[in-house]
Coordinates of C-alpha atoms and ligand atoms in Angstrom, one line a residue:
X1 CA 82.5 113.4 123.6
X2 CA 83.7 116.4 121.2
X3 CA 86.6 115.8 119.9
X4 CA 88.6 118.8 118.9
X5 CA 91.7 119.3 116.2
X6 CA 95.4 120.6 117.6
X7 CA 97.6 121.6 115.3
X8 CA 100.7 119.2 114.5
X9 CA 103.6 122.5 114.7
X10 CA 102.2 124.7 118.1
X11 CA 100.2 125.4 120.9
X12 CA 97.3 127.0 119.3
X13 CA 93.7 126.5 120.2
X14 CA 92.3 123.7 119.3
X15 CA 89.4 124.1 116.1
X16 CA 86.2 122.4 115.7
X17 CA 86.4 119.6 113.1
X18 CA 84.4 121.8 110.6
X19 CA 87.1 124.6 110.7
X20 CA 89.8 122.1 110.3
X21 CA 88.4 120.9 107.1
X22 CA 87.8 124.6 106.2
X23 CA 91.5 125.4 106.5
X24 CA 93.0 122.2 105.2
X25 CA 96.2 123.1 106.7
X26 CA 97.1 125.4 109.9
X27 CA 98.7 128.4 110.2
X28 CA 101.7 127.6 111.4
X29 CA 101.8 125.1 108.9
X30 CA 101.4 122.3 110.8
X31 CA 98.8 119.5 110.5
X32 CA 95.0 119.1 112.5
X33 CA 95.3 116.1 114.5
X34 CA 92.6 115.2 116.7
X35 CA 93.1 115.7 120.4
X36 CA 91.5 111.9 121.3
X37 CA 90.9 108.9 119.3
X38 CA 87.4 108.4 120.1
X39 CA 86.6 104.5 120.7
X40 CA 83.8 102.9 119.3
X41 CA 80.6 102.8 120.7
X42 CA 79.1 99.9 118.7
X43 CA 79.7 96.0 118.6
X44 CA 82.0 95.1 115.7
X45 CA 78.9 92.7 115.6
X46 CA 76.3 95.5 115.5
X47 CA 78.6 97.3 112.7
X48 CA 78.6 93.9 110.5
X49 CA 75.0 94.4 110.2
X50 CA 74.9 97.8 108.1
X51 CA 75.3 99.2 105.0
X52 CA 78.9 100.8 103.8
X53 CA 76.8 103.9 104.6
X54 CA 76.0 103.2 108.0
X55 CA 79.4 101.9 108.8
X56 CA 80.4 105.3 108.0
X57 CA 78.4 107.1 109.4
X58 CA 78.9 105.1 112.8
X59 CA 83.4 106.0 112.6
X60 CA 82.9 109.5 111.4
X61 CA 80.4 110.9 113.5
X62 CA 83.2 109.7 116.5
X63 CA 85.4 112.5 114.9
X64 CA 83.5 115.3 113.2
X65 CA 81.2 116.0 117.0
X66 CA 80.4 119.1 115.9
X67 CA 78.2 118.0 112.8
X68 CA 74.3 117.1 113.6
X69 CA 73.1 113.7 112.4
X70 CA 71.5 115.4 109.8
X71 CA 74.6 117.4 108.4
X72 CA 77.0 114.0 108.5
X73 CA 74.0 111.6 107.6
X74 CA 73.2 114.0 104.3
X75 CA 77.0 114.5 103.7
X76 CA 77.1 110.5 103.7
X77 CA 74.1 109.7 101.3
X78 CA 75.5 112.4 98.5
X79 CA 79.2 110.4 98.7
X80 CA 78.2 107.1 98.8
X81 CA 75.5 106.7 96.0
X82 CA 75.7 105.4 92.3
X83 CA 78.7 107.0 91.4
X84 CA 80.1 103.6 92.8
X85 CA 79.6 101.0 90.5
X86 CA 78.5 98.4 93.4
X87 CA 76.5 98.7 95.9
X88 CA 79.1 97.2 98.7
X89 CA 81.4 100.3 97.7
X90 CA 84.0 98.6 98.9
X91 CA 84.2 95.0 97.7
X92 CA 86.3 91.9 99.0
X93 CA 88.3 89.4 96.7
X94 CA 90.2 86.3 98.2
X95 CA 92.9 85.8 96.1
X96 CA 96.2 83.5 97.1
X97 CA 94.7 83.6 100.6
X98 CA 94.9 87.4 101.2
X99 CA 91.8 89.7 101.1
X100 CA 91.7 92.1 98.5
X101 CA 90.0 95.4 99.6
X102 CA 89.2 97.0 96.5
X103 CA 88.6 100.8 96.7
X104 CA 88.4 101.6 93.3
X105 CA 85.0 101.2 92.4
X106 CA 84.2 105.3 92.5
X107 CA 83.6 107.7 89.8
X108 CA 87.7 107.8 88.7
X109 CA 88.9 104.0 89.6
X110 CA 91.3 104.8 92.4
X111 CA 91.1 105.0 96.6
X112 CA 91.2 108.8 96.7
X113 CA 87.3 108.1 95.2
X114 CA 86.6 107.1 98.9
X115 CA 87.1 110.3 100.4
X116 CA 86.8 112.6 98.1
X117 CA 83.5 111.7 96.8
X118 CA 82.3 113.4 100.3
X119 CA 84.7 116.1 100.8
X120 CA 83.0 118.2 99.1
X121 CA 80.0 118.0 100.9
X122 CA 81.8 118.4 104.3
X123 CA 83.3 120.8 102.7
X124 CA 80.6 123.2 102.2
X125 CA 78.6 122.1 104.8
X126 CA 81.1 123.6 107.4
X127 CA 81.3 126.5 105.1
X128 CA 77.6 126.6 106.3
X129 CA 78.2 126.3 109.9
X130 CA 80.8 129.2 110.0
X131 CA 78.9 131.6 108.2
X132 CA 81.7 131.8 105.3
X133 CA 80.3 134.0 102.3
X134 CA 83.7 133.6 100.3
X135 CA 84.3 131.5 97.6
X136 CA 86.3 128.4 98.7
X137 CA 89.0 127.9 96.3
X138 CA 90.8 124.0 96.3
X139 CA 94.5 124.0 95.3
X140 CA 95.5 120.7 95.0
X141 CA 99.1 119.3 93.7
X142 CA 98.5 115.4 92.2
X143 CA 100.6 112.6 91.6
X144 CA 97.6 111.6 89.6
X145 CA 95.1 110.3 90.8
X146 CA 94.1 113.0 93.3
X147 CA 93.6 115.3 90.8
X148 CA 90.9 113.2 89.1
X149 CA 89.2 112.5 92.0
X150 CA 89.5 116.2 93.6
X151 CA 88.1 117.3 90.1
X152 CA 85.3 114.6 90.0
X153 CA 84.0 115.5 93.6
X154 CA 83.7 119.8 93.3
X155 CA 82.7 119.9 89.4
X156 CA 80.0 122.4 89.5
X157 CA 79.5 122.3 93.5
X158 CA 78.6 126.0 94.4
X159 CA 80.9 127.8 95.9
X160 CA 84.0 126.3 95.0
X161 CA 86.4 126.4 92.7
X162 CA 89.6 123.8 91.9
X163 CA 92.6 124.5 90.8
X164 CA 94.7 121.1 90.1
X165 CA 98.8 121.0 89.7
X166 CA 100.2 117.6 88.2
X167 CA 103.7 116.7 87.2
X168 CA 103.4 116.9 83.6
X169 CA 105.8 114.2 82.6
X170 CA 105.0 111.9 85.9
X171 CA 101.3 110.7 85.6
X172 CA 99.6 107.7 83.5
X173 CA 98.2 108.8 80.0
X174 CA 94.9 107.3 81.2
X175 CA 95.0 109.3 84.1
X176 CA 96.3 112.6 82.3
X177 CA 93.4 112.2 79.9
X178 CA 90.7 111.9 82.7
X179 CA 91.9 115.6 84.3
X180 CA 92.0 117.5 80.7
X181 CA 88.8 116.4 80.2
X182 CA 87.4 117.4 83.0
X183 CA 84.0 119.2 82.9
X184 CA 82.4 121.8 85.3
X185 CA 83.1 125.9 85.0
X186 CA 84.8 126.0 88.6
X187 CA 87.9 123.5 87.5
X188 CA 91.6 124.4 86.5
X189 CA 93.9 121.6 85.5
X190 CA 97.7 122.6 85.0
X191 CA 100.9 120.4 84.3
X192 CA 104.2 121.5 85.7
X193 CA 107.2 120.8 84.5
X194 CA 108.5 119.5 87.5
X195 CA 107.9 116.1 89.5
X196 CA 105.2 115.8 92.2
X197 CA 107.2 116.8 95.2
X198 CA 107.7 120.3 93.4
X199 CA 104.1 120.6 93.0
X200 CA 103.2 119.9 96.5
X201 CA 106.0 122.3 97.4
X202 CA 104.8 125.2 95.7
X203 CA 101.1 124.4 96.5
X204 CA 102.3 124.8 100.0
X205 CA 103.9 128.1 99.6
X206 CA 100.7 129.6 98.1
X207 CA 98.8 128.3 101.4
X208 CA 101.5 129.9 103.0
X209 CA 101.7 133.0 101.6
X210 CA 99.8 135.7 104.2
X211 CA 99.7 138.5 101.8
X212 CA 97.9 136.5 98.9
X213 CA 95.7 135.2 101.8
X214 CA 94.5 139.1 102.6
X215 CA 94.2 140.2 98.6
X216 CA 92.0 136.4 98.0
X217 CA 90.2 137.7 101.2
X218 CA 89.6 141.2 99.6
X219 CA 88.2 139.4 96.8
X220 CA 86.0 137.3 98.0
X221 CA 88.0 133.7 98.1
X222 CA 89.5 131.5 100.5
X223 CA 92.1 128.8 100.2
X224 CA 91.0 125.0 101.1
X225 CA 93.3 121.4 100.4
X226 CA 91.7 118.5 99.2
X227 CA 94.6 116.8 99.7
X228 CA 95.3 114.4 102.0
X229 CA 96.5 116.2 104.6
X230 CA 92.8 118.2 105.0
X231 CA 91.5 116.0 108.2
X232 CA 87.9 115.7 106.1
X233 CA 90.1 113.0 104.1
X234 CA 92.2 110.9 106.4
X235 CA 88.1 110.5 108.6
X236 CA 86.8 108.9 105.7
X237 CA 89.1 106.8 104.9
X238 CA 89.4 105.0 108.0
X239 CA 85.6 103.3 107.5
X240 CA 86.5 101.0 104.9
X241 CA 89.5 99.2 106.9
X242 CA 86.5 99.3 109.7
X243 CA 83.8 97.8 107.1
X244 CA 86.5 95.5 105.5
X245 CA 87.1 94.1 109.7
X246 CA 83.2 93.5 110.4
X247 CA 82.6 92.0 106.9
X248 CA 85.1 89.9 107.2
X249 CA 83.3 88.6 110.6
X250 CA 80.2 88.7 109.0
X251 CA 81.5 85.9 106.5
X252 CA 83.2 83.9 109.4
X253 CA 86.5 84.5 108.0
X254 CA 87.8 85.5 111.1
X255 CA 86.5 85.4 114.7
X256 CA 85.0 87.8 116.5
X257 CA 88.2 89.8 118.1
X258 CA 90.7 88.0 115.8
X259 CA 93.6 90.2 114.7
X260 CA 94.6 90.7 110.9
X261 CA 97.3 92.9 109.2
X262 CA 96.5 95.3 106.8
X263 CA 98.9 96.2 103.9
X264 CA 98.9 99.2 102.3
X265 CA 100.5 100.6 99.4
X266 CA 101.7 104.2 100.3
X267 CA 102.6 107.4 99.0
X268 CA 101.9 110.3 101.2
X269 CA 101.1 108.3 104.1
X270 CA 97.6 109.3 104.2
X271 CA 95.6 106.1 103.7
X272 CA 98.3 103.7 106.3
X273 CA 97.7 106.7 108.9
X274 CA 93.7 106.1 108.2
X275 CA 94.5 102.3 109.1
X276 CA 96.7 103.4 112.4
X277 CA 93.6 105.4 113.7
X278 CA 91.5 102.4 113.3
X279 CA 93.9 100.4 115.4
X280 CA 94.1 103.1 117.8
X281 CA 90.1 103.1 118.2
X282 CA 90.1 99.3 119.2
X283 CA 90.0 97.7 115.9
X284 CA 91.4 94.6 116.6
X285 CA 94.8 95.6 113.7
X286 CA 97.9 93.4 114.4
X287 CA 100.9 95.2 111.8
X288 CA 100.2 97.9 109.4
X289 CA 102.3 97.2 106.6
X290 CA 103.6 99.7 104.5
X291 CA 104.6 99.1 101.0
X292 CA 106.8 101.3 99.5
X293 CA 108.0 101.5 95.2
X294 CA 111.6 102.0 94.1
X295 CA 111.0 105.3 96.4
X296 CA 111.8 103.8 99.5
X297 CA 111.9 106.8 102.2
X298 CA 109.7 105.3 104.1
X299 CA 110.7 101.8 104.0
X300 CA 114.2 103.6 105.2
X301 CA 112.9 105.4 107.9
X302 CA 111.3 102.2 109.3
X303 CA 114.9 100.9 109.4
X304 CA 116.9 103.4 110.9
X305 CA 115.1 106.2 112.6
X306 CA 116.5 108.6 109.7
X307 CA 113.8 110.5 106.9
X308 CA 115.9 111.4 103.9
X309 CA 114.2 112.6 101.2
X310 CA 118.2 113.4 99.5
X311 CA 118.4 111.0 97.1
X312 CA 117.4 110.2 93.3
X313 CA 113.5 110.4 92.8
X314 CA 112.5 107.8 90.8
X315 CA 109.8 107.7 88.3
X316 CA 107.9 104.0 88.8
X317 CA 105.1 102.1 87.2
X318 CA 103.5 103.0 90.4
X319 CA 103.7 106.9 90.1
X320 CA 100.7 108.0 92.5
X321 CA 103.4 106.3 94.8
X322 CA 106.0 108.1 93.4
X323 CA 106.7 110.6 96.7
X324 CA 109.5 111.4 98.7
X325 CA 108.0 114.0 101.6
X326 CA 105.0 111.9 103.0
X327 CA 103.2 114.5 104.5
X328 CA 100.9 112.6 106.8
X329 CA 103.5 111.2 108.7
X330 CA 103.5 114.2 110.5
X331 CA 101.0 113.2 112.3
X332 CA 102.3 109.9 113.5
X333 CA 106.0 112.2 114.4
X334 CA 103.8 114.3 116.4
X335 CA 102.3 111.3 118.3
X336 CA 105.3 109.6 118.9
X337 CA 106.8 112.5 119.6
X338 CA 104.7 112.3 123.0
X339 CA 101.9 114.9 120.6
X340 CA 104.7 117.3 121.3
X341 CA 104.2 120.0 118.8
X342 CA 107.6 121.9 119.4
X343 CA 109.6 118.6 119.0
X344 CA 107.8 117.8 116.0
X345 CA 108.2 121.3 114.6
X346 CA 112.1 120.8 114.8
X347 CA 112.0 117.9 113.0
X348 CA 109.8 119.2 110.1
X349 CA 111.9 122.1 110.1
X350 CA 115.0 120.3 109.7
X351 CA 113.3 118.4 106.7
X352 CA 112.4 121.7 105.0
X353 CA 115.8 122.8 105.1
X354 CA 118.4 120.1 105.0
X355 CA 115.8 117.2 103.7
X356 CA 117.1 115.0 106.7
X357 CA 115.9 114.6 110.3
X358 CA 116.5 111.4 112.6
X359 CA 113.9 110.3 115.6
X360 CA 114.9 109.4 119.0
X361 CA 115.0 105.9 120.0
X362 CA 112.0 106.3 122.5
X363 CA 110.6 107.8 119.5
X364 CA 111.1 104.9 117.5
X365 CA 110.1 102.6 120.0
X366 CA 106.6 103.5 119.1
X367 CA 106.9 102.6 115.6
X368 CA 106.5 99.2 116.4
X369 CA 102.9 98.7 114.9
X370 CA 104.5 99.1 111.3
X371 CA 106.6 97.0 109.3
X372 CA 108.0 98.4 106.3
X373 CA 109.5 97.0 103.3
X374 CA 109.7 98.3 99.3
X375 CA 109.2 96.3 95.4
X376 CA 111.2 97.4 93.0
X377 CA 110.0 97.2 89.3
X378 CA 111.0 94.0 88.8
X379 CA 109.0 92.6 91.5
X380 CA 105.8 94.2 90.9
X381 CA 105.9 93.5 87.2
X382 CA 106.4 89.5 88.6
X383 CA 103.9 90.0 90.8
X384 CA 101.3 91.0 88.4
X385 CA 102.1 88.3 86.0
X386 CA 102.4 85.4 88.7
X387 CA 98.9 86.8 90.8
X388 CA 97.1 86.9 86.9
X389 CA 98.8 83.2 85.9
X390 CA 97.7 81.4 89.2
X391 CA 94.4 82.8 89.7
X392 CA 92.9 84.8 86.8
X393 CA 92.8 88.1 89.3
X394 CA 94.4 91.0 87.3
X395 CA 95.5 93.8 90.0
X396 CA 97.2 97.4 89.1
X397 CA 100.8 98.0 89.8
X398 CA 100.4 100.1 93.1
X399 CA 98.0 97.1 94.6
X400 CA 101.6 94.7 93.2
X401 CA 103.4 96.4 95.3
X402 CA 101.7 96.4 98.4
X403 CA 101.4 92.3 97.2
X404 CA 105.2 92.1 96.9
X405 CA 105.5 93.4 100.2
X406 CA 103.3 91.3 101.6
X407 CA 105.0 88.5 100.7
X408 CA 108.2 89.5 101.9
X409 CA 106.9 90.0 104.7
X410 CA 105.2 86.5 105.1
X411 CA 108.3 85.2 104.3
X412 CA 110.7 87.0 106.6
X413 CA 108.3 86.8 110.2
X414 CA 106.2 83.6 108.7
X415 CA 103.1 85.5 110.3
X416 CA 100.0 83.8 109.2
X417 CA 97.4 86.0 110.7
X418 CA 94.6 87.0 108.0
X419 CA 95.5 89.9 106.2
X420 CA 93.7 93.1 104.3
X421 CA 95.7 94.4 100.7
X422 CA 94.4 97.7 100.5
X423 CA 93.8 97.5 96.7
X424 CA 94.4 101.2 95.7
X425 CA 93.7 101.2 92.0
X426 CA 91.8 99.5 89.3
X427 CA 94.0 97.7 86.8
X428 CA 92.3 99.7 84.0
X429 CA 93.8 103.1 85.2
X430 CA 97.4 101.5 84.4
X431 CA 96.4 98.9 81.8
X432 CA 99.7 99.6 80.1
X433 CA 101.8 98.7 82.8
X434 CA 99.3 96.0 84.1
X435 CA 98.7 94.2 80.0
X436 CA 102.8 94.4 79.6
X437 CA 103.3 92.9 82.8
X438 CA 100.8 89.9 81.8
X439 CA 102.2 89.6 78.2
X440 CA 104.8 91.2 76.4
X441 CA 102.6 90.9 73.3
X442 CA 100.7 93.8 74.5
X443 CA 103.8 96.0 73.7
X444 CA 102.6 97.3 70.6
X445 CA 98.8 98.0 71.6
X446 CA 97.1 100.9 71.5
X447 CA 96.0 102.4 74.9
X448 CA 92.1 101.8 74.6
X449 CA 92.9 98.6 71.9
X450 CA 94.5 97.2 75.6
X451 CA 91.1 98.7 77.7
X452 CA 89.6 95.7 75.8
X453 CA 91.8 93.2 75.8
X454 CA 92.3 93.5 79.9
X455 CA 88.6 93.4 79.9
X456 CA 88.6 89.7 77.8
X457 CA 91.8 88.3 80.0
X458 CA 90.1 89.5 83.3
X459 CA 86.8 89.1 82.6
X460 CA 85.0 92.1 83.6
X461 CA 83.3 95.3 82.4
X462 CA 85.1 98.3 81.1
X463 CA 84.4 100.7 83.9
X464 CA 82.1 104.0 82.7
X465 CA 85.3 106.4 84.3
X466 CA 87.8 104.9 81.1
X467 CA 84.7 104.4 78.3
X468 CA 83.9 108.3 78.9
X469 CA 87.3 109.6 78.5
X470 CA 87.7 107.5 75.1
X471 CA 86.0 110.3 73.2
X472 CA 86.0 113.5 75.8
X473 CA 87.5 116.0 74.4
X474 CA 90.9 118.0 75.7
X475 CA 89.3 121.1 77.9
X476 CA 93.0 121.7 79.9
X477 CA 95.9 122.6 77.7
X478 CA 97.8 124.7 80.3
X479 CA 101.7 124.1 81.4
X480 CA 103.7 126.3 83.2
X481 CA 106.7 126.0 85.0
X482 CA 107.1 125.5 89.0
X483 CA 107.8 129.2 89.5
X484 CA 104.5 130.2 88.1
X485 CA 102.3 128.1 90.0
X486 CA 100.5 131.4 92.5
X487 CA 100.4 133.4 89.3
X488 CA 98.7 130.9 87.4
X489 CA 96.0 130.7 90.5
X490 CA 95.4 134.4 90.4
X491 CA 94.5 134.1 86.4
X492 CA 91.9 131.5 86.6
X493 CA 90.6 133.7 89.9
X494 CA 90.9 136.7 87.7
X495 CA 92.4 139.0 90.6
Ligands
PLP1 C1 97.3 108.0 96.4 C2 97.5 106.6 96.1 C3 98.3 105.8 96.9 C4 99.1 106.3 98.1 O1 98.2 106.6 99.1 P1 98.7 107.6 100.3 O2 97.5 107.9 101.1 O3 99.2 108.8 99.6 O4 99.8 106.9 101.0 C5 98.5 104.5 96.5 N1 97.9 104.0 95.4 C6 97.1 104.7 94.6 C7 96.5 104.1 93.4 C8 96.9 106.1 94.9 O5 96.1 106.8 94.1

């Protein structure tokens, strides 16, 4: 059955997944959603049987129809290889009871890994299919660990180029060392001075800009978004929450059938949407809960119907968390919205210009799948500390928070059912954060002096993304201010 992509903002024609991913975003500005949630058409039994590979191959082809088996299959097997430092690529720890899935064993330590090790791939492969001769440019705005990734999957892939915005003052030092040393001809790294938001704001308004649109067409380039709201990321990432379901039935700790909850800590909303799908395709998901920093927006919305984004943004320990417009929840407006694109449209306008829009209660009737709730600092820093005390498993602040939450949620609805912590980061991209929480000894370390010390205390290897960036040299030194961002794009293009 081929499933096709509407946009989230009007009644346009629907695209073929390929030219979704190709145009990241629509022209209206609105999101690609897909017109049905395909259902399975394999045994959760059948699915426990294969490879992380297969798994995938087995959810994705269900979206992307208009790839052949050969396409998705090669696509697949360039993603999913030994850039992953296990075989499983998505692993399972047990710890206090809860199931930890850890998606951090890719090429830069963090769940963006996951799908952007194959976007890429789909990337140019629907190039392929639509006969595109231009050069496909990647402008990407990162809250940190995006920008790695997005980096780590084009280096040197023909036909692209990437051009990655961070907040200069708002990402890790580990993780601002792995993008200015980033190799590969094709790749761009600026800071702004300016927080995340602003970068994903003006990375939008150069995708929105028609008339640099025509000039990059003249020369020979074409926008694309690796970021999270390009449909080629949100369809990966809804195999692991699939894989994590039949493994866990494979082990007989659960039933065949049996619900569990799924926590994740979220940012942009892209990786609890990926969850939602999975639901909505029959995987048997009780609550999706969604764990929010000292950024609570969405934690707020949950409550009251109301998205405010008009309020303090507040730099965390957490900062790939650190987000006030969560752009993928678009997409679940737009479904509860009755996949009405002209109610949605109002409401996204109305948070472009005032920062504020409410739902309807029928609206928010539907939200009823989701339980939010937020840590603050405090919390997360406890949680680290306590998690590493009673069982020896050392977890990075954005997995903390998503632990926090879970808790207060155990506590407040005393649901027992089994449950999945999306673990979004290894503790080694925020050993700082993760060595002070353990011990306040740490303080004083240096950055890599701690690298080795978290590997003693948690015993296990130094992953090969932190040991290469201990000597890489600096190859980014730009900064610019959030004004210059499209002409910044134009020098590395050299139009
Ligand atoms: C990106 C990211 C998140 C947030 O995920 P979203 O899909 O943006 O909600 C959480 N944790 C880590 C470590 C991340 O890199």
């Amino acid at each position: 059955m081929e499933v096709l992509y509407n946009s989230t903002r009007s009644k346009q024609s629907p695209v073929k997944a390929s030219e979704a991913i190709l145009k990241g975003l629509s022209k209206d500005g609105g999101l690609f959603v897909p017109d049905k949630i395909p259902v399975f058409d394999k045994t959760f039994e059948e699915l426990a049987e294969m490879t992380y590979g297969q798994v995938a191959y087995e959810v994705m082809k269900l979206y992307l129809t208009d790839f052949t088996e050969e396409e998705l299959k090669g696509c697949i097997a360039k993603a999913y290889d030994s850039k992953f430092d296990t075989e499983e690529i998505a692993p399972i720890t047990e710890a206090q009871g809860a199931y930890y899935l850890e998606l951090f064993h890719g090429a830069t330590i963090a769940f963006k890994d996951m799908a952007l090790s194959i976007l890429p791939h789909l990337l140019t492969t629907s190039a392929k299919k639509n006969h595109v001769k231009n050069e496909i440019v990647i402008l990407t705005a990162t809250s940190g660990d995006t920008g790695k990734a997005a980096l780590a999957g084009f280096a040197d892939v023909e036909g692209t180029r990437i051009v990655v915005f961070y907040p200069k003052n708002g990402v890790s030092p580990i993780q601002e060392k792995q993008m200015v040393t980033q190799k590969g001809n094709n790749t761009y790294v600026v800071g702004i001075h300016g927080n995340f938001d602003d970068a994903q704001t003006g990375v939008k308004q150069i995708f929105g800009d028609s008339n640099l649109a025509a000039y990059m067409e003249e020369k020979g380039f074409q926008f694309s978004s690796a970021n999270s709201i390009n449909i080629g990321r949100l369809v990966p990432q809804i195999v692991y929450y699939v894989y994590a379901y039949v493994k866990l039935l494979k082990e007989e700790k659960i039933s065949s059938r049996e619900q569990i909850n799924v926590v994740v800590p979220t940012g942009n909303f892209g990786n609890i949407l990926a969850a939602f799908y999975a639901k909505q395709m029959g995987l048997p998901v009780d609550k999706l809960i969604c764990a929010s920093n000292e950024n609570k927006v969405l934690y707020d919305f949950f409550c009251s119907g109301t998205y405010d984004r008009n309020r303090d943004f507040v730099l965390t320990s957490s900062p790939s968390m650190d987000i006030l417009i969560s752009s993928n929840l678009e997409r679940l407006i737009y479904r509860i919205a009755g996949n009405d694109p002209d109610k949605n449209k109002e409401l996204m306008d109305a948070l472009n210009q005032g920062g504020v829009y409410t739902i309807t209660d029928e609206m928010k009737k539907h939200l009823s799948d989701f339980y939010g709730n937020y840590a603050s600092e405090k919390e997360t820093i406890e949680k680290i500390h306590e998690l590493y005390d009673s069982t020896g498993y050392v977890i990075d602040t954005h997995t903390a928070v998503a632990s926090c939450v879970y808790d207060k949620y155990k506590e407040e609805t005393k649901d027992v059912k089994p449950a999945v912590i999306a673990s979004t980061a290894s503790p080694y991209k925020f050993t700082r954060s993760v060595m002070n929480a353990i011990d306040h000894k740490y303080d004083t370390m240096e950055d890599f002096e701690l690298v080795d010390r978290l590997s003693e205390i948690s015993k296990t290897e130094v992953p090969k993304a932190i040991e290469e960036i201990r000597t890489a040299p600096v190859l980014h030194n730009h900064v610019c201010e959030k004004s210059e961002m499209k002409q910044m794009v134009m020098n590395f293009l050299g139009i």
